[in-house]
Amino acid sequence: GQNIDQPTEMTATEGAIVQINCTYQTSGFNGLFWYQQHAGEAPTFLSYNVLDGLEEKGRFSSFLSRSKGYSYLLLKELQMKDSASYLCAVSAQSGNTPLVFGKGTRLSVIA
Amino acid sequence: DTAVSQTPKYLVTQMGNDKSIKCEQNLGHDTMYWYKQDSKKFLKIMFSYNNKELIINETVPNRFSPKSPDKAHLNLHINSLELGDSAVYFCASSQTVSYGYTFGSGTRLTVV
């Protein structure tokens, strides 16, 4: 079976750094994704990791450790517009097997 | 041009009715999906089509019937709607795993 865990809610201050963790147990592994979803909107792609290590994209970075079944999304210089849900998703097999999503972490950025 | 478009955006209907949601993508992707997002924001796969062929059908009641007339379209028809069907339904498409999905804007279905 597939199991993806991430915290339900987090709160952080504008300008700070926040790390959102994700642990997964899947029958196979073909990559891990992070998506951002603002209230009432569609999820949008943030990052993709298939090899161990850190991928950096501007203020957002994503890390993967396949041996530990662990990833995190790091958001720097937080802005109010970063308040959203952050979804961890795993591709468990090759090809176009549907992504399995975690339940999402709702991040609130406060002044 | 919208990459993945869904219609309608909102749908309010009575229990027992039959309704359809349409999805079209102009990205040239081979694979399309339907996901259901419940009130707790959990996104769960319902169906997956590759080049008009059904490849994944999760444990969804057979009241839900997807149809793909061509690889750019994937529609969802729901018969005998129930209160528990109320959710946001997202269509998505993809070409290769590493580029992730492109989601439509979602259809908020409310069954009363």
mmCIF file of C-alpha atoms in Angstrom:
data_model
loop_
_atom_site.group_PDB
_atom_site.id
_atom_site.type_symbol
_atom_site.label_atom_id
_atom_site.label_comp_id
_atom_site.label_asym_id
_atom_site.label_seq_id
_atom_site.Cartn_x
_atom_site.Cartn_y
_atom_site.Cartn_z
ATOM 1 C CA GLY A 1 0.000 0.000 0.000
ATOM 2 C CA GLN A 2 0.884 3.657 -0.133
ATOM 3 C CA ASN A 3 1.179 5.951 2.870
ATOM 4 C CA ILE A 4 2.246 9.580 2.798
ATOM 5 C CA ASP A 5 2.415 11.646 5.991
ATOM 6 C CA GLN A 6 2.815 15.376 6.445
ATOM 7 C CA PRO A 7 1.782 17.751 9.236
ATOM 8 C CA THR A 8 -1.757 19.070 8.982
ATOM 9 C CA GLU A 9 -1.044 22.698 9.816
ATOM 10 C CA MET A 10 1.896 25.035 10.356
ATOM 11 C CA THR A 11 2.215 28.713 11.171
ATOM 12 C CA ALA A 12 5.236 30.894 10.451
ATOM 13 C CA THR A 13 6.133 34.564 10.488
ATOM 14 C CA GLU A 14 6.613 36.755 7.441
ATOM 15 C CA GLY A 15 10.293 36.880 6.464
ATOM 16 C CA ALA A 16 11.144 33.660 8.293
ATOM 17 C CA ILE A 17 12.080 30.189 7.012
ATOM 18 C CA VAL A 18 9.761 27.183 7.311
ATOM 19 C CA GLN A 19 10.361 23.501 6.610
ATOM 20 C CA ILE A 20 7.473 21.194 5.745
ATOM 21 C CA ASN A 21 8.282 17.511 6.156
ATOM 22 C CA CYS A 22 6.888 14.542 4.286
ATOM 23 C CA THR A 23 7.483 10.846 4.943
ATOM 24 C CA TYR A 24 6.334 8.156 2.574
ATOM 25 C CA GLN A 25 6.010 4.399 2.339
ATOM 26 C CA THR A 26 5.192 3.196 -1.154
ATOM 27 C CA SER A 27 5.482 -0.078 -3.053
ATOM 28 C CA GLY A 28 7.839 1.556 -5.555
ATOM 29 C CA PHE A 29 9.392 4.962 -6.125
ATOM 30 C CA ASN A 30 9.710 7.026 -9.270
ATOM 31 C CA GLY A 31 9.901 10.539 -7.852
ATOM 32 C CA LEU A 32 8.440 12.914 -5.291
ATOM 33 C CA PHE A 33 6.574 16.111 -6.033
ATOM 34 C CA TRP A 34 5.562 19.182 -4.090
ATOM 35 C CA TYR A 35 2.503 21.174 -5.108
ATOM 36 C CA GLN A 36 1.127 24.461 -3.797
ATOM 37 C CA GLN A 37 -2.633 24.961 -3.543
ATOM 38 C CA HIS A 38 -4.220 28.274 -2.613
ATOM 39 C CA ALA A 39 -7.749 28.160 -1.220
ATOM 40 C CA GLY A 40 -10.302 27.622 -3.971
ATOM 41 C CA GLU A 41 -7.670 27.077 -6.638
ATOM 42 C CA ALA A 42 -5.983 24.191 -8.425
ATOM 43 C CA PRO A 43 -2.692 22.697 -7.230
ATOM 44 C CA THR A 44 0.358 24.085 -9.005
ATOM 45 C CA PHE A 45 3.660 22.282 -9.480
ATOM 46 C CA LEU A 46 6.551 23.411 -7.285
ATOM 47 C CA SER A 47 9.276 20.778 -7.446
ATOM 48 C CA TYR A 48 10.279 17.249 -8.419
ATOM 49 C CA ASN A 49 12.962 15.095 -6.777
ATOM 50 C CA VAL A 50 13.975 11.670 -8.001
ATOM 51 C CA LEU A 51 17.564 11.528 -6.726
ATOM 52 C CA ASP A 52 18.781 12.156 -3.188
ATOM 53 C CA GLY A 53 19.746 15.694 -2.343
ATOM 54 C CA LEU A 54 18.566 19.257 -2.446
ATOM 55 C CA GLU A 55 16.931 21.004 -5.413
ATOM 56 C CA GLU A 56 16.790 24.788 -5.168
ATOM 57 C CA LYS A 57 14.428 27.084 -7.048
ATOM 58 C CA GLY A 58 14.510 30.636 -5.854
ATOM 59 C CA ARG A 59 12.951 30.916 -2.396
ATOM 60 C CA PHE A 60 11.805 27.283 -2.492
ATOM 61 C CA SER A 61 14.006 24.202 -2.052
ATOM 62 C CA SER A 62 13.096 20.532 -1.837
ATOM 63 C CA PHE A 63 15.138 17.724 -0.336
ATOM 64 C CA LEU A 64 14.870 13.969 -0.769
ATOM 65 C CA SER A 65 16.332 10.975 1.050
ATOM 66 C CA ARG A 66 15.146 7.791 -0.633
ATOM 67 C CA SER A 67 16.712 5.480 1.965
ATOM 68 C CA LYS A 68 14.732 7.238 4.722
ATOM 69 C CA GLY A 69 11.533 7.720 2.726
ATOM 70 C CA TYR A 70 11.723 11.397 3.605
ATOM 71 C CA SER A 71 11.425 14.756 1.915
ATOM 72 C CA TYR A 72 11.072 18.335 2.982
ATOM 73 C CA LEU A 73 10.062 21.587 1.328
ATOM 74 C CA LEU A 74 11.948 24.642 2.538
ATOM 75 C CA LEU A 75 10.451 28.075 2.052
ATOM 76 C CA LYS A 76 12.693 31.084 2.692
ATOM 77 C CA GLU A 77 11.879 34.777 3.146
ATOM 78 C CA LEU A 78 8.236 33.941 3.716
ATOM 79 C CA GLN A 79 5.644 36.242 2.214
ATOM 80 C CA MET A 80 1.950 36.545 3.049
ATOM 81 C CA LYS A 81 1.127 35.111 -0.386
ATOM 82 C CA ASP A 82 2.850 31.853 0.636
ATOM 83 C CA SER A 83 -0.159 31.070 2.851
ATOM 84 C CA ALA A 84 -1.525 27.973 1.135
ATOM 85 C CA SER A 85 -1.686 24.204 1.370
ATOM 86 C CA TYR A 86 1.452 22.304 0.367
ATOM 87 C CA LEU A 87 0.890 18.820 -1.016
ATOM 88 C CA CYS A 88 3.512 16.077 -1.067
ATOM 89 C CA ALA A 89 2.922 13.489 -3.802
ATOM 90 C CA VAL A 90 4.758 10.325 -4.804
ATOM 91 C CA SER A 91 4.989 8.578 -8.133
ATOM 92 C CA ALA A 92 5.197 4.960 -7.055
ATOM 93 C CA GLN A 93 5.884 3.331 -10.400
ATOM 94 C CA SER A 94 7.314 4.170 -13.795
ATOM 95 C CA GLY A 95 5.240 5.435 -16.688
ATOM 96 C CA ASN A 96 2.184 7.549 -16.005
ATOM 97 C CA THR A 97 0.990 5.822 -12.852
ATOM 98 C CA PRO A 98 -1.162 8.357 -11.006
ATOM 99 C CA LEU A 99 0.460 10.363 -8.259
ATOM 100 C CA VAL A 100 -0.494 9.502 -4.696
ATOM 101 C CA PHE A 101 -0.982 12.641 -2.628
ATOM 102 C CA GLY A 102 -0.533 13.282 1.066
ATOM 103 C CA LYS A 103 -3.295 15.136 2.893
ATOM 104 C CA GLY A 104 -1.481 18.440 2.588
ATOM 105 C CA THR A 105 -0.014 20.907 5.072
ATOM 106 C CA ARG A 106 -1.888 24.178 5.509
ATOM 107 C CA LEU A 107 0.658 26.937 6.050
ATOM 108 C CA SER A 108 -0.412 30.233 7.548
ATOM 109 C CA VAL A 109 2.031 33.132 7.279
ATOM 110 C CA ILE A 110 1.458 35.835 9.894
ATOM 111 C CA ALA A 111 2.837 39.334 10.173
ATOM 112 C CA ASP B 1 -5.168 29.955 -23.710
ATOM 113 C CA THR B 2 -6.089 27.766 -20.744
ATOM 114 C CA ALA B 3 -3.993 24.586 -20.711
ATOM 115 C CA VAL B 4 -6.503 22.345 -18.910
ATOM 116 C CA SER B 5 -10.062 23.629 -18.833
ATOM 117 C CA GLN B 6 -12.989 22.162 -16.919
ATOM 118 C CA THR B 7 -16.644 23.035 -17.133
ATOM 119 C CA PRO B 8 -18.666 23.868 -15.200
ATOM 120 C CA LYS B 9 -16.752 25.501 -12.355
ATOM 121 C CA TYR B 10 -19.697 25.164 -9.976
ATOM 122 C CA LEU B 11 -22.486 22.600 -10.019
ATOM 123 C CA VAL B 12 -25.354 22.470 -7.530
ATOM 124 C CA THR B 13 -27.846 19.671 -8.015
ATOM 125 C CA GLN B 14 -30.338 17.509 -6.190
ATOM 126 C CA MET B 15 -29.820 13.959 -5.007
ATOM 127 C CA GLY B 16 -30.682 11.400 -7.633
ATOM 128 C CA ASN B 17 -29.854 13.609 -10.616
ATOM 129 C CA ASP B 18 -27.332 12.759 -13.342
ATOM 130 C CA LYS B 19 -24.624 15.278 -14.230
ATOM 131 C CA SER B 20 -21.508 15.574 -16.392
ATOM 132 C CA ILE B 21 -18.234 17.447 -16.028
ATOM 133 C CA LYS B 22 -16.117 18.153 -19.092
ATOM 134 C CA CYS B 23 -12.359 18.459 -19.344
ATOM 135 C CA GLU B 24 -10.141 19.459 -22.251
ATOM 136 C CA GLN B 25 -6.382 19.938 -22.486
ATOM 137 C CA ASN B 26 -4.479 21.676 -25.267
ATOM 138 C CA LEU B 27 -1.010 20.623 -24.111
ATOM 139 C CA GLY B 28 -0.735 17.548 -26.323
ATOM 140 C CA HIS B 29 -0.381 15.328 -23.250
ATOM 141 C CA ASP B 30 -1.053 11.609 -23.596
ATOM 142 C CA THR B 31 -2.428 10.971 -20.103
ATOM 143 C CA MET B 32 -5.391 12.503 -18.311
ATOM 144 C CA TYR B 33 -6.767 11.973 -14.818
ATOM 145 C CA TRP B 34 -9.745 12.649 -12.588
ATOM 146 C CA TYR B 35 -9.087 13.364 -8.924
ATOM 147 C CA LYS B 36 -11.595 13.995 -6.137
ATOM 148 C CA GLN B 37 -10.742 16.429 -3.342
ATOM 149 C CA ASP B 38 -12.915 16.061 -0.277
ATOM 150 C CA SER B 39 -13.739 18.575 2.439
ATOM 151 C CA LYS B 40 -10.473 17.752 4.213
ATOM 152 C CA LYS B 41 -8.559 18.677 1.046
ATOM 153 C CA PHE B 42 -7.399 15.104 0.390
ATOM 154 C CA LEU B 43 -6.773 14.534 -3.334
ATOM 155 C CA LYS B 44 -7.628 10.988 -4.366
ATOM 156 C CA ILE B 45 -7.219 9.445 -7.818
ATOM 157 C CA MET B 46 -10.398 8.210 -9.492
ATOM 158 C CA PHE B 47 -9.459 7.421 -13.088
ATOM 159 C CA SER B 48 -6.518 7.603 -15.425
ATOM 160 C CA TYR B 49 -6.604 7.473 -19.229
ATOM 161 C CA ASN B 50 -3.699 7.141 -21.625
ATOM 162 C CA ASN B 51 -4.393 7.911 -25.276
ATOM 163 C CA LYS B 52 -8.151 7.388 -24.783
ATOM 164 C CA GLU B 53 -7.656 4.053 -23.026
ATOM 165 C CA LEU B 54 -8.617 3.511 -19.381
ATOM 166 C CA ILE B 55 -5.526 2.444 -17.427
ATOM 167 C CA ILE B 56 -6.514 3.063 -13.824
ATOM 168 C CA ASN B 57 -9.917 2.737 -12.199
ATOM 169 C CA GLU B 58 -9.680 3.081 -8.465
ATOM 170 C CA THR B 59 -12.417 1.863 -6.147
ATOM 171 C CA VAL B 60 -15.005 4.289 -7.439
ATOM 172 C CA PRO B 61 -18.735 3.457 -7.502
ATOM 173 C CA ASN B 62 -19.917 2.451 -10.951
ATOM 174 C CA ARG B 63 -22.253 5.470 -10.875
ATOM 175 C CA PHE B 64 -19.141 7.317 -12.076
ATOM 176 C CA SER B 65 -18.338 6.736 -15.733
ATOM 177 C CA PRO B 66 -15.460 8.472 -17.496
ATOM 178 C CA LYS B 67 -15.391 8.872 -21.260
ATOM 179 C CA SER B 68 -12.494 9.916 -23.462
ATOM 180 C CA PRO B 69 -13.533 10.605 -27.069
ATOM 181 C CA ASP B 70 -9.937 11.584 -27.936
ATOM 182 C CA LYS B 71 -6.716 12.130 -26.014
ATOM 183 C CA ALA B 72 -7.463 15.820 -25.471
ATOM 184 C CA HIS B 73 -10.785 15.224 -23.717
ATOM 185 C CA LEU B 74 -11.803 13.332 -20.611
ATOM 186 C CA ASN B 75 -15.358 13.752 -19.367
ATOM 187 C CA LEU B 76 -16.922 12.457 -16.165
ATOM 188 C CA HIS B 77 -20.550 11.436 -15.963
ATOM 189 C CA ILE B 78 -22.165 10.764 -12.610
ATOM 190 C CA ASN B 79 -25.482 8.962 -12.246
ATOM 191 C CA SER B 80 -27.867 9.036 -9.278
ATOM 192 C CA LEU B 81 -25.928 11.655 -7.354
ATOM 193 C CA GLU B 82 -25.598 11.206 -3.594
ATOM 194 C CA LEU B 83 -24.804 13.680 -0.808
ATOM 195 C CA GLY B 84 -21.371 12.067 -0.359
ATOM 196 C CA ASP B 85 -20.444 12.974 -3.927
ATOM 197 C CA SER B 86 -20.150 16.626 -2.892
ATOM 198 C CA ALA B 87 -16.491 17.557 -3.419
ATOM 199 C CA VAL B 88 -14.182 19.377 -5.799
ATOM 200 C CA TYR B 89 -13.315 17.323 -8.861
ATOM 201 C CA PHE B 90 -10.027 18.078 -10.611
ATOM 202 C CA CYS B 91 -9.009 17.038 -14.068
ATOM 203 C CA ALA B 92 -5.263 16.863 -14.785
ATOM 204 C CA SER B 93 -2.960 15.897 -17.613
ATOM 205 C CA SER B 94 0.673 14.856 -17.895
ATOM 206 C CA GLN B 95 3.194 13.827 -20.494
ATOM 207 C CA THR B 96 6.156 12.566 -18.501
ATOM 208 C CA VAL B 97 6.504 11.994 -14.781
ATOM 209 C CA SER B 98 9.244 14.555 -14.235
ATOM 210 C CA TYR B 99 7.112 17.461 -15.463
ATOM 211 C CA GLY B 100 4.302 16.658 -13.055
ATOM 212 C CA TYR B 101 0.680 17.343 -13.685
ATOM 213 C CA THR B 102 -1.172 20.342 -15.004
ATOM 214 C CA PHE B 103 -4.484 20.651 -13.192
ATOM 215 C CA GLY B 104 -7.712 22.173 -14.350
ATOM 216 C CA SER B 105 -9.338 24.801 -12.134
ATOM 217 C CA GLY B 106 -11.684 22.272 -10.562
ATOM 218 C CA THR B 107 -15.443 21.730 -10.449
ATOM 219 C CA ARG B 108 -17.112 22.254 -7.084
ATOM 220 C CA LEU B 109 -20.040 19.825 -6.972
ATOM 221 C CA THR B 110 -22.665 20.306 -4.282
ATOM 222 C CA VAL B 111 -25.422 17.722 -3.940
ATOM 223 C CA VAL B 112 -28.443 18.874 -1.918
#
